[in-house]
Short mmCIF file of C-alpha atoms and ligand atoms in Angstrom, two decimals:
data_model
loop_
_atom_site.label_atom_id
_atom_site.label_comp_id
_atom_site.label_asym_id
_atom_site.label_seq_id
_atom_site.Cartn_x
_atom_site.Cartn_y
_atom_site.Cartn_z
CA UNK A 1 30.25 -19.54 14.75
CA UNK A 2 33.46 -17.63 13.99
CA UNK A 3 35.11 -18.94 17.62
CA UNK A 4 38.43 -20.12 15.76
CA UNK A 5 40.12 -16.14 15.36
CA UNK A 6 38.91 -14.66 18.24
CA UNK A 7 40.35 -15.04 22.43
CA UNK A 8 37.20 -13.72 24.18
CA UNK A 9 33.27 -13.99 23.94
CA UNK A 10 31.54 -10.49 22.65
CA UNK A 11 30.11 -7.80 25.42
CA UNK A 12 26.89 -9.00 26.63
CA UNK A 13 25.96 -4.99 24.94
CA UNK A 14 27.31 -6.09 21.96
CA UNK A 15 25.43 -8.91 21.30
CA UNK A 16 22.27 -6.58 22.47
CA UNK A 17 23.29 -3.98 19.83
CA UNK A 18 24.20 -6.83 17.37
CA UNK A 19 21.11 -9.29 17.70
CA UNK A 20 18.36 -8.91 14.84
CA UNK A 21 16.67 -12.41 15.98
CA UNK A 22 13.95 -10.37 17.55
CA UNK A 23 12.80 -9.06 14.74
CA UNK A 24 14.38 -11.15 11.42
CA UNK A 25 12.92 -14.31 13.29
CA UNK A 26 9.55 -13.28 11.23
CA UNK A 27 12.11 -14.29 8.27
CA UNK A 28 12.05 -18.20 9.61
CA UNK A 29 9.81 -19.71 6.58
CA UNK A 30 12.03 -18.05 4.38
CA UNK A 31 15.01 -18.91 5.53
CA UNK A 32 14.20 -22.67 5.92
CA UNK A 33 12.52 -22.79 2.17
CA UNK A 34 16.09 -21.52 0.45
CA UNK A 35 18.07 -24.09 2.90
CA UNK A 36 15.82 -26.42 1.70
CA UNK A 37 16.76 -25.27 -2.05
CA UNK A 38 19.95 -24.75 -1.48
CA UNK A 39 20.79 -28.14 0.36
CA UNK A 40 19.09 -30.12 -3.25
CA UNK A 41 21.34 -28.28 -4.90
CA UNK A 42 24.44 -28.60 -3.10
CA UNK A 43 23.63 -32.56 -3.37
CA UNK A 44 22.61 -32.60 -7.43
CA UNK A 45 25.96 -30.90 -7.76
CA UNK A 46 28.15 -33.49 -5.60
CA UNK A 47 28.44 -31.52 -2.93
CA UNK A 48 26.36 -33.46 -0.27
CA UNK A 49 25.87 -36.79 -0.38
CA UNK A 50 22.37 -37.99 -0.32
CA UNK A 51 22.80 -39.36 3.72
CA UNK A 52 23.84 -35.85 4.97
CA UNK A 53 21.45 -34.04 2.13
CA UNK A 54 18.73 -36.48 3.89
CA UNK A 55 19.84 -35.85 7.61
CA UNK A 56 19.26 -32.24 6.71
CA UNK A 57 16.12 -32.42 5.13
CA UNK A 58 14.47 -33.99 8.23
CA UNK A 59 16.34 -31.56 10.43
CA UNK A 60 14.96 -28.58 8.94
CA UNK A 61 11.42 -30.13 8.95
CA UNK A 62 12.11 -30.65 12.80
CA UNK A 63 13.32 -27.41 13.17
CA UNK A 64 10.44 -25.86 11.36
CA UNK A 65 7.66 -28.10 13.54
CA UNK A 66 9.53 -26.26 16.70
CA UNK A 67 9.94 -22.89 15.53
CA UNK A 68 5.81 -23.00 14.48
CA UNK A 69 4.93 -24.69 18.14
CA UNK A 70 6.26 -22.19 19.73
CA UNK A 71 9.18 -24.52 21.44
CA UNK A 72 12.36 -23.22 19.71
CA UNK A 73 14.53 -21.55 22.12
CA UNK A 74 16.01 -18.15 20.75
CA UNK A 75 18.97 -16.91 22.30
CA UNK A 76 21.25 -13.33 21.76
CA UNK A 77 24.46 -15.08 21.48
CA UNK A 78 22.95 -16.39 18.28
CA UNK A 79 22.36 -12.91 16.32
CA UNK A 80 19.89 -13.65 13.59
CA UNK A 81 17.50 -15.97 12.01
CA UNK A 82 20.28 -17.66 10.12
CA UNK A 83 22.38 -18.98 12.63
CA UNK A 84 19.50 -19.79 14.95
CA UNK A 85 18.05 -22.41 12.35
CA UNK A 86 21.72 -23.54 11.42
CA UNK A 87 22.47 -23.79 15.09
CA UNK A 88 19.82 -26.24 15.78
CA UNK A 89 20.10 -28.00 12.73
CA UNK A 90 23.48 -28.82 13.55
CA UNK A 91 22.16 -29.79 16.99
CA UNK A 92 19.70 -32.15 15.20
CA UNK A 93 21.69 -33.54 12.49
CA UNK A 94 25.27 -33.38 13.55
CA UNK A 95 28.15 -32.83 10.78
CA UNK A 96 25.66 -32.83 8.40
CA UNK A 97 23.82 -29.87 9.85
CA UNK A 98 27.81 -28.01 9.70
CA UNK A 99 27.66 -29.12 5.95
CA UNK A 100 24.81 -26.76 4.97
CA UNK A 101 26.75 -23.52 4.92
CA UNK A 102 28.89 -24.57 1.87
CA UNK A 103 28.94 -21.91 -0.86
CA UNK A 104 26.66 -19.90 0.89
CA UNK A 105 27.10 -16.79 3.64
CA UNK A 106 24.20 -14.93 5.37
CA UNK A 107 25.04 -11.97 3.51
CA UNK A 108 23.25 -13.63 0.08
CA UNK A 109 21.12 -15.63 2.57
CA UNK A 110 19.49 -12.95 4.12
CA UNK A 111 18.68 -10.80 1.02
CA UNK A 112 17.37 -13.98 -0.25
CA UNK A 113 14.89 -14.34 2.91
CA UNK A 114 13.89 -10.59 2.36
CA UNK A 115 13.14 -11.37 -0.96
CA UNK A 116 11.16 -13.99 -0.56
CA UNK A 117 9.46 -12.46 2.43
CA UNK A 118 9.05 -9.17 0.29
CA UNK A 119 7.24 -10.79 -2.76
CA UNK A 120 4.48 -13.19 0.02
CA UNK A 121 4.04 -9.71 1.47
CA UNK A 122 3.26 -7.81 -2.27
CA UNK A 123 1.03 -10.42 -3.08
CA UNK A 124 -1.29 -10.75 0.05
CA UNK A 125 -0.86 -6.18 -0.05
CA UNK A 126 -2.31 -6.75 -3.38
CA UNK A 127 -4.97 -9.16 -2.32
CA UNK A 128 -6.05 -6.34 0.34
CA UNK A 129 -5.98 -3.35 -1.98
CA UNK A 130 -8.26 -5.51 -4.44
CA UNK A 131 -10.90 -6.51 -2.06
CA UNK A 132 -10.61 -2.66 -0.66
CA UNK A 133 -11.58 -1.57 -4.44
CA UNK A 134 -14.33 -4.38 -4.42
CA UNK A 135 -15.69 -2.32 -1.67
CA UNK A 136 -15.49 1.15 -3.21
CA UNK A 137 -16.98 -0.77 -6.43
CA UNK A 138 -20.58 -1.98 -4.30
CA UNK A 139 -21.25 1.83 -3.12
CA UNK A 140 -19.91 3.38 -6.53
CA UNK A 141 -22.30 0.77 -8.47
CA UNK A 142 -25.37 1.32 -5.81
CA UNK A 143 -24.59 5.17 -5.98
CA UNK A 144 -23.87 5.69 -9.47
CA UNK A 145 -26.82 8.39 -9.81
CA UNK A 146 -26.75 9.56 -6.26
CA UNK A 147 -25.64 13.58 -6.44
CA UNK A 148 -22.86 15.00 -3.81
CA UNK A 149 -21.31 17.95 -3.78
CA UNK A 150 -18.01 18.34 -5.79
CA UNK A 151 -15.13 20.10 -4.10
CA UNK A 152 -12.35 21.85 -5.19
CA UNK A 153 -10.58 23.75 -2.39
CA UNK A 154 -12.76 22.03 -0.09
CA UNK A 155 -15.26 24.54 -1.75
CA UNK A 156 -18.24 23.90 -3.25
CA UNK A 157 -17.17 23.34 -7.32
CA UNK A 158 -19.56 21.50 -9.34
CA UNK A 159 -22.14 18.69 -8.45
CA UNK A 160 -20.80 14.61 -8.85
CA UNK A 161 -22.14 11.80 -8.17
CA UNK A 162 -20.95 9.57 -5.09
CA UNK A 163 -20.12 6.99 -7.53
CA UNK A 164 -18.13 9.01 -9.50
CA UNK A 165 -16.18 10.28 -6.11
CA UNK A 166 -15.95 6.68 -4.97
CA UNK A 167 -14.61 5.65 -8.67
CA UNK A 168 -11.54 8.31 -8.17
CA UNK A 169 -10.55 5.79 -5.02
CA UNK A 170 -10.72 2.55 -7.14
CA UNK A 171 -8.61 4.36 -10.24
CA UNK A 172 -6.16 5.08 -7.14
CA UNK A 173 -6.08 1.80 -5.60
CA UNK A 174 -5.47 0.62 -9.36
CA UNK A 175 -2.16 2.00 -9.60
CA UNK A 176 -1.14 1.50 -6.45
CA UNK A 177 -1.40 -2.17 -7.39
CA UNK A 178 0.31 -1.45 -10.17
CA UNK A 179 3.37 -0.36 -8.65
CA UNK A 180 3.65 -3.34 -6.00
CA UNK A 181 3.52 -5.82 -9.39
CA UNK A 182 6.30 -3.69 -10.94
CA UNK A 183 8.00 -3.82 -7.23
CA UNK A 184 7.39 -7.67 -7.32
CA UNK A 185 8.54 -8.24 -10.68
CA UNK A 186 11.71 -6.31 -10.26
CA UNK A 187 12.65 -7.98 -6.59
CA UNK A 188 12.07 -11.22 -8.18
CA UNK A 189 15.94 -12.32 -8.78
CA UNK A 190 17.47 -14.83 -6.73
CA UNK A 191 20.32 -13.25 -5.07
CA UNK A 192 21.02 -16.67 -3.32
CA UNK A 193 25.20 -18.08 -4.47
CA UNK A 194 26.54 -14.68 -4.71
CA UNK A 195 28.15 -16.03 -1.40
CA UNK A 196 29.40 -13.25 1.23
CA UNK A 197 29.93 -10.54 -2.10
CA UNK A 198 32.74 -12.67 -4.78
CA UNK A 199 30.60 -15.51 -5.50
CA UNK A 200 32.30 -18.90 -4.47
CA UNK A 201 34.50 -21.59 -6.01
CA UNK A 202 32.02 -24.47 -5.57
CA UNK A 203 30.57 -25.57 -8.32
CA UNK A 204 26.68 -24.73 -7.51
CA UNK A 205 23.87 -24.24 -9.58
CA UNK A 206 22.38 -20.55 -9.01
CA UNK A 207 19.98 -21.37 -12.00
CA UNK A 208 18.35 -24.49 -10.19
CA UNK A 209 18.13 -22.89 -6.56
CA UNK A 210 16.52 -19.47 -8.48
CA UNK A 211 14.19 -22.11 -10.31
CA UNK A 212 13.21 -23.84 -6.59
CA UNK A 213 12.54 -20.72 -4.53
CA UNK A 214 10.64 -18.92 -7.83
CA UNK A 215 12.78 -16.25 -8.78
CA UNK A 216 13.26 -15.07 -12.26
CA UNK A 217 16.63 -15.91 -12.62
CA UNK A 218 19.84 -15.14 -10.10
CA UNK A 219 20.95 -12.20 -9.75
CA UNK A 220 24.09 -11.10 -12.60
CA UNK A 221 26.25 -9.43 -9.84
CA UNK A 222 27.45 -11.31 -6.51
CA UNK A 223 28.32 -7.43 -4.91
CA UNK A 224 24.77 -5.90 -6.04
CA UNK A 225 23.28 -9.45 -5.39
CA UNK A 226 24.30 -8.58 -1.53
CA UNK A 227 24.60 -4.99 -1.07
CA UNK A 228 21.97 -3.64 -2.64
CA UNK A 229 18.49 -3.37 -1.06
CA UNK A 230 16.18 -0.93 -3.44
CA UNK A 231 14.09 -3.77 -3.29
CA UNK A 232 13.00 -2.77 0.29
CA UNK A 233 12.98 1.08 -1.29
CA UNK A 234 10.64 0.04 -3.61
CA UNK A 235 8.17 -1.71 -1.66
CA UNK A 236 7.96 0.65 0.64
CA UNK A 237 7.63 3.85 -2.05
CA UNK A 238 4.90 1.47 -3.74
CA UNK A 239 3.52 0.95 0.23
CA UNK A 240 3.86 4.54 1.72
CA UNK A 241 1.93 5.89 -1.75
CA UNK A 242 -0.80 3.76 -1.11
CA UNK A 243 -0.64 5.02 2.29
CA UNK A 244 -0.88 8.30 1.31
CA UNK A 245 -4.30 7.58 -0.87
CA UNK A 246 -6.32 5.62 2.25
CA UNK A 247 -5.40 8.54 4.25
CA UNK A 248 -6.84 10.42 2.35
CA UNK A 249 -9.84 8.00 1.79
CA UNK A 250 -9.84 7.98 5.58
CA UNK A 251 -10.03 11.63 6.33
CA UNK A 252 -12.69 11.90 3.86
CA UNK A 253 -14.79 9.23 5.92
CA UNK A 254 -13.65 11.73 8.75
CA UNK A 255 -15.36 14.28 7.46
CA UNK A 256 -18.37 13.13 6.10
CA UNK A 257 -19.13 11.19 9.23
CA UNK A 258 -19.48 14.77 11.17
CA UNK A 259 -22.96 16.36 11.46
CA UNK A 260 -21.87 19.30 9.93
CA UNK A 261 -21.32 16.47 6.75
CA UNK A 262 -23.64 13.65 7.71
CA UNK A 263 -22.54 11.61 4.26
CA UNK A 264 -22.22 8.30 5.76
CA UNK A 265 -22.72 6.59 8.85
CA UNK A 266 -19.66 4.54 10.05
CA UNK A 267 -20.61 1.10 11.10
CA UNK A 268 -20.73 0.53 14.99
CA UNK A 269 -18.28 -1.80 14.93
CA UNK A 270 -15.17 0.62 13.22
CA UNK A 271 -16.59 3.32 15.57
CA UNK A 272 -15.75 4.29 19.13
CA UNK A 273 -17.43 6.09 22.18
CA UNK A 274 -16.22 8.43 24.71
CA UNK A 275 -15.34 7.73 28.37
CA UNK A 276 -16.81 10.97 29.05
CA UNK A 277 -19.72 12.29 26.49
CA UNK A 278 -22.60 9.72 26.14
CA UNK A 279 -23.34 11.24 22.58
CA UNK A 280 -20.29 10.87 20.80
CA UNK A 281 -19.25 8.60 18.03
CA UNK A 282 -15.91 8.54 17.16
CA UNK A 283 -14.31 7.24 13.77
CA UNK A 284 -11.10 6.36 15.17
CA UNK A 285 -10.11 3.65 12.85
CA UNK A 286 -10.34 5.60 10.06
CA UNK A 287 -7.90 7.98 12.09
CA UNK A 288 -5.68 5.52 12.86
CA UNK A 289 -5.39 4.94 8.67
CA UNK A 290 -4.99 8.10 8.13
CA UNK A 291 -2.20 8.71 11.09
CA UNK A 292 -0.27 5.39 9.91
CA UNK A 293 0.17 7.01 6.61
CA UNK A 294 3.23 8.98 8.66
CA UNK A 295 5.11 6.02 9.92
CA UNK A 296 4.97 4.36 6.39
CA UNK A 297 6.29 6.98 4.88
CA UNK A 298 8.72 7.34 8.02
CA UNK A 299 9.86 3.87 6.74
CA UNK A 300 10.59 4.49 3.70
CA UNK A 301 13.34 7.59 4.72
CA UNK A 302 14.71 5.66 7.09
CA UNK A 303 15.75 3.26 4.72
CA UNK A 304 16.94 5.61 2.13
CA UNK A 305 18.81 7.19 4.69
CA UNK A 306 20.35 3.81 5.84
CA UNK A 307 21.05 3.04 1.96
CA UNK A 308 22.71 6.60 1.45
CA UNK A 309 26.35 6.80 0.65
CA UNK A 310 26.79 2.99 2.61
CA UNK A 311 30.01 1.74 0.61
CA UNK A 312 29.81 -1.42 -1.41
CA UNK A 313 29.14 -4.40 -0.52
CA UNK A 314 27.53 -5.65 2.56
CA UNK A 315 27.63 -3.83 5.77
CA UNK A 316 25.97 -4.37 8.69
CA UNK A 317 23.77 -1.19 8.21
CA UNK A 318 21.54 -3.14 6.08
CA UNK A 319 20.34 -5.22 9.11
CA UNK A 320 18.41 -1.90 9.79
CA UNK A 321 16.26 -2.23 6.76
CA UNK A 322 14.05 -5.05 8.32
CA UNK A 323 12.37 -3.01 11.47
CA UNK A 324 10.88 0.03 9.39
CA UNK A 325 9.82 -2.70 6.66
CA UNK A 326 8.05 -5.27 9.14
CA UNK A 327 6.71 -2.22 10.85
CA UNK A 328 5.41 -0.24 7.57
CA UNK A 329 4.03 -3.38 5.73
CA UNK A 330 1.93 -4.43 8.77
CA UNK A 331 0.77 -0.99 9.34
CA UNK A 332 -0.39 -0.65 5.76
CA UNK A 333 -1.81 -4.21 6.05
CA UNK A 334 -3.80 -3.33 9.29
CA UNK A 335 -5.39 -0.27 7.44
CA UNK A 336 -6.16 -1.74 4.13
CA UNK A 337 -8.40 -4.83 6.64
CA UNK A 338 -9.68 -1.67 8.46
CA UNK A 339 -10.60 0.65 5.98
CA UNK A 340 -12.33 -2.19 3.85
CA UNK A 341 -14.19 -3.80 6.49
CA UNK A 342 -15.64 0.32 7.26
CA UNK A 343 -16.23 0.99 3.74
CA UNK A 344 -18.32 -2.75 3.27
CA UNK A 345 -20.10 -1.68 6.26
CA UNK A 346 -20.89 1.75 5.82
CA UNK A 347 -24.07 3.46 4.43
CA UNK A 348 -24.43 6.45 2.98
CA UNK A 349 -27.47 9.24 3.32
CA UNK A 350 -28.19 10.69 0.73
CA UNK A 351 -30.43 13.48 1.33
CA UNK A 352 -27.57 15.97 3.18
CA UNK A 353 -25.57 15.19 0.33
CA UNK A 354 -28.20 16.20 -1.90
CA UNK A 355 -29.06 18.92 0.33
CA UNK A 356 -25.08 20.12 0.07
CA UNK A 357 -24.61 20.09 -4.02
CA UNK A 358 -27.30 22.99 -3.86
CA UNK A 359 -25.67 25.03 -1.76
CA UNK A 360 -22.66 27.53 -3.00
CA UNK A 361 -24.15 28.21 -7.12
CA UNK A 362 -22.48 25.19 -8.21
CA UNK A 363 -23.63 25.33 -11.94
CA UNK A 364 -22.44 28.93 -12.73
CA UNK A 365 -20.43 27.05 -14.41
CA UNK A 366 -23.71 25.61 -16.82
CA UNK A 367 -24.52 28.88 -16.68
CA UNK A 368 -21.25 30.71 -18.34
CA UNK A 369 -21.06 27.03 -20.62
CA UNK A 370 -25.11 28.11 -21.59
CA UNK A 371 -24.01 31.52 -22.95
CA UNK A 372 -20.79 29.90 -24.59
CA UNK A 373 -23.49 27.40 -26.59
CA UNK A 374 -26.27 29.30 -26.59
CA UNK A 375 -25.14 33.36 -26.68
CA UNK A 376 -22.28 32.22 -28.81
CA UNK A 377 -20.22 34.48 -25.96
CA UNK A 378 -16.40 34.27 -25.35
CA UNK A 379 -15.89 31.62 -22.30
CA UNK A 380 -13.87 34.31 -20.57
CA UNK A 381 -16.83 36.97 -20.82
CA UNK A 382 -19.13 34.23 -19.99
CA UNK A 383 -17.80 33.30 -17.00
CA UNK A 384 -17.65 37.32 -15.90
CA UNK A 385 -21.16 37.30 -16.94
CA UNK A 386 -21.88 34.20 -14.69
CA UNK A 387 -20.10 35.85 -11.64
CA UNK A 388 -22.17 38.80 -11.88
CA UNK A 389 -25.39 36.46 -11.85
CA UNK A 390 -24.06 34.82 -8.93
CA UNK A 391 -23.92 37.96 -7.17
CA UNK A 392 -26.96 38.63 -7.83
CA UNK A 393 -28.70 35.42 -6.65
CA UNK A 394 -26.51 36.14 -3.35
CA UNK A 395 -27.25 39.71 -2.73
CA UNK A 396 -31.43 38.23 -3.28
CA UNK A 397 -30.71 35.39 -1.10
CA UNK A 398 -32.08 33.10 -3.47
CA UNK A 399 -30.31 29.77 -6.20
CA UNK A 400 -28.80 30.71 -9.28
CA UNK A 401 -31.86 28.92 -10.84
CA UNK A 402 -34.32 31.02 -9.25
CA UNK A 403 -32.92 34.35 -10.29
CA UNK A 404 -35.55 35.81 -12.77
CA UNK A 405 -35.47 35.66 -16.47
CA UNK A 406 -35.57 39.77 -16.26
CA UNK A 407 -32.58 39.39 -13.60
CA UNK A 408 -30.62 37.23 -15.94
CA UNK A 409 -31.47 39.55 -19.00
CA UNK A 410 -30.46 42.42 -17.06
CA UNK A 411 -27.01 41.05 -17.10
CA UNK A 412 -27.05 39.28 -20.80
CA UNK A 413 -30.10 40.71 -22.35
CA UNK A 414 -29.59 37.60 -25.02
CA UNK A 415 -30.85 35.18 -22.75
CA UNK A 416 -33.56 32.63 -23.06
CA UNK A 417 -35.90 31.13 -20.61
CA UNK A 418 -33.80 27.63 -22.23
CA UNK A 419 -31.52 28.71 -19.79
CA UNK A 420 -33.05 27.20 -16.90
CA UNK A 421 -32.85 23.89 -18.52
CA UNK A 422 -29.14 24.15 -17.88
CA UNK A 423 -29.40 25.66 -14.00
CA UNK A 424 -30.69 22.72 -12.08
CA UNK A 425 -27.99 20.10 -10.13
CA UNK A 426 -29.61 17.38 -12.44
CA UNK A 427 -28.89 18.13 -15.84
CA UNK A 428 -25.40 20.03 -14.38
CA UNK A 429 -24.40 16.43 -13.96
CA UNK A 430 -26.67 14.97 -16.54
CA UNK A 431 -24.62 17.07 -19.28
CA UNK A 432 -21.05 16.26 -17.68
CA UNK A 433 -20.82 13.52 -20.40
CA UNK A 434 -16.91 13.84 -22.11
CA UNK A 435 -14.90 11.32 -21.57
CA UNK A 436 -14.28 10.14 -17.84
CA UNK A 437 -16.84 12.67 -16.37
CA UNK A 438 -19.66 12.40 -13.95
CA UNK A 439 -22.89 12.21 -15.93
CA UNK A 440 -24.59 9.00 -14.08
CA UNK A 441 -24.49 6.87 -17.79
CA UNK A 442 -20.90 7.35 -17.61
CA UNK A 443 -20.30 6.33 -13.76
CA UNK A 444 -22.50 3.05 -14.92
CA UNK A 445 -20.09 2.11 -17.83
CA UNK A 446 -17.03 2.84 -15.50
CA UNK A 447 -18.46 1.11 -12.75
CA UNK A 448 -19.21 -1.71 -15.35
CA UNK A 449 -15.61 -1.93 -16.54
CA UNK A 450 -13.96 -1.58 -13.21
CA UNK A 451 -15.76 -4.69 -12.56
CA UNK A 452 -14.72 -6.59 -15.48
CA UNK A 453 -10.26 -5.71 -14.72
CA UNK A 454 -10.95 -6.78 -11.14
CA UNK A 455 -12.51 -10.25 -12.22
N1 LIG B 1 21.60 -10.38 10.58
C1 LIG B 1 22.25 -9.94 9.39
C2 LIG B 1 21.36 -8.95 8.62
O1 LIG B 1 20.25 -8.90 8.89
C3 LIG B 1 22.53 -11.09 8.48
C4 LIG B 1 23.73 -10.93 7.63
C5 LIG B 1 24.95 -10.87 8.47
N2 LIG B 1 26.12 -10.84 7.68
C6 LIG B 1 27.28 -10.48 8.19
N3 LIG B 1 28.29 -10.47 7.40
N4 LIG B 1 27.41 -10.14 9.43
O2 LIG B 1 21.82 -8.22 7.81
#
């Protein structure tokens, strides 16, 4: 394509170090739908007549019919995506086909296909992420009363319900798809006519060919238009964050699928045996989501690294942003499927659960909040008084609740036998009732209104 300055053919290793058609040929739909665009315009404005505008049209369609049967042939001495469909094109439609490149380089034609790409990407990542929360929704609505332990520290803290747990993922999974609609809206300028970085002296339309392919409007700077890629930043920052929240999603389900746990049974079909132990049942999918976490956020550095100090305005560094994003997307894609399809299919028990939020004196804290209410005691000497109790009910071996009234008056002689209203796991989460806590009438009405923003 640029045979007129040079004497000799490049180094068969430079066209191997040089070649992103392995992996930008994902770009093909993309690339086609802005030729498409772009060829209208160039005709509207003058700049194709309608024969060569039509010779093009049906070229592209042919070249798109090959490229989806599988029958294109891709080659290195063609490096990208661009050239490959021009190439052909060309083959198909003769001088017309060497028309199409008119006011136009790859360097605003490939930010355009990653564009375009990035946006179809957001949008089916934000499909995924909702039907993940309509999963967390089913067991949070189902298990809106049902009592689990509540951890801080990994300790035992203060009895939840599993709804309530479940409605921490869906609050998660909320922003996260609230930072890939920010990402969209943001990426969605047309960088398309900025040309190879000075804009060009044709007379094109960057309004109409924004307008075609969906954009907002075209980008205001031909140099950003083609150097700049903190589009690719940004979707993977809003990816490798969401990453971060199924992993942790994942290593709960980790967890709570061991017998030491014995939460939730993983559905046979997201679990795995062992080649060598007959008993075993392995959750390695939701391993797998919480491993891929690393290679997201892997992505994400290695494209800020790329981006780092690179000198206005294109340079072929920013070929390098496509691997780590095809790579990171579809590994975030992979685990949203994964993790849904395990969380639809999953079931809880209930009883070790139950069985757990006893264990550890998880309402001293009702107890010191009793003798704040009730004793009308300083919180600090409260809780001090609540410590020693719990000492107490571990040096007997015995619950907080089932300390004596004569053991708890031997710490705060104030104390009523009212107190044991306040000691048991169900009224610890029956009374967690301000605003966004776990008393089960809350965890309905949140469950209620999660509902209504998904639908
Ligand atoms: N394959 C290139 C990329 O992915 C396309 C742009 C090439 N532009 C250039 N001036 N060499 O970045």
């Amino acid at each position: 394509m640029w045979g007129g300055r040079f004497d000799a053919g490049p180094a068969e290793l430079m066209q191997r170090i040089n070649a992103s058609h392995p992996f930008d040929r994902k770009l093909w739909r993309q690339d086609i739908r802005q030729s498409r665009a772009h060829a209208a315009m160039l005709k509207d404005r003058g700049l194709l007549s309608g024969a060569d505008h039509q010779a093009i049209v049906d070229g592209l369609s042919q070249v798109e019919a090959e490229i989806e049967a599988g029958t294109f042939s891709w080659r290195d001495d063609l490096e990208d995506i661009h050239m490959h469909v021009e190439h052909r094109l060309s083959e198909i439609a003769g001088p017309a086909g060497r028309r199409l490149h008119t006011a136009r380089s790859r360097n605003d034609q490939v930010a355009t296909s990653m564009r375009l790409w990035a946006r179809d990407t957001l949008d089916h990542l934000d499909a995924g992420l909702r039907a993940l929360q309509s999963a967390l929704l089913e067991h949070a609505d189902r298990h809106a009363d049902t009592v689990m332990p509540g951890f801080t520290h990994l300790q035992p803290a203060q009895p939840v319900t599993l709804g309530h747990h479940l409605l921490a993922y869906v609050e998660m999974l909320e922003r996260d798809r609230g930072r890939v609609r920010d990402a969209r809206e943001r990426l969605n300028e047309c960088p398309l006519g900025a040309a190879a970085l000075a804009g060009t002296p044709f007379p094109i339309d960057r309004e109409a060919t924004a307008a075609a392919l969906g954009f907002r409007r075209p980008m205001r700077n031909s140099i950003d238009a083609v150097s700049d890629r903190d589009f690719v930043l940004e979707v993977l920052s809003a990816a490798a964050i969401a990453a971060v929240h199924l992993s942790r999603l994942a290593e709960e389900l980790v967890l709570w699928s061991t017998p030491a746990f014995g939460f939730v049974k993983l559905p046979d079909a997201f679990s795995t045996g062992s080649s060598i132990m007959p008993q075993k049942r392995n959750p390695d999918a939701a391993e797998l989501v919480r491993a891929k976490s690393g290679r997201i956020l892997g992505a994400f550095v290695a494209i800020a690294t790329v981006l780092k100090a690179l000198p206005l305005a294109y340079a072929k560094d920013l070929q390098e942003d496509k691997e780590p994003l095809f790579d990171a997307t579809e590994a975030l894609a992979v685990s949203v499927a994964a993790l849904t399809g395990m969380v639809e299919a999953l079931t809880f028990d209930t009883a070790p659960m139950q069985a757990m939020a006893a264990v550890g004196h998880p309402t001293a804290t009702d107890l010191a909040d009793w003798l704040v209410t009730s004793a009308g005691m300083p919180f600090r000497d409260a809780h001090e008084a609540a410590g020693r109790a719990v000492r107490l009910a571990e040096e007997r071996g015995c619950r907080l609740e089932e300390l004596s009234l004569g053991d708890l008056q031997s710490i705060v002689p104030d104390v009523t036998t009212d107190v044991f209203d306040v000691l048991g796991i169900d009224s610890s989460l029956a009374r967690r009732t301000s605003a966004g806590g776990s008393a089960p009438t809350l965890v309905r009405a949140a469950v209620a209104a999660a509902r209504a923003r998904l639908s």
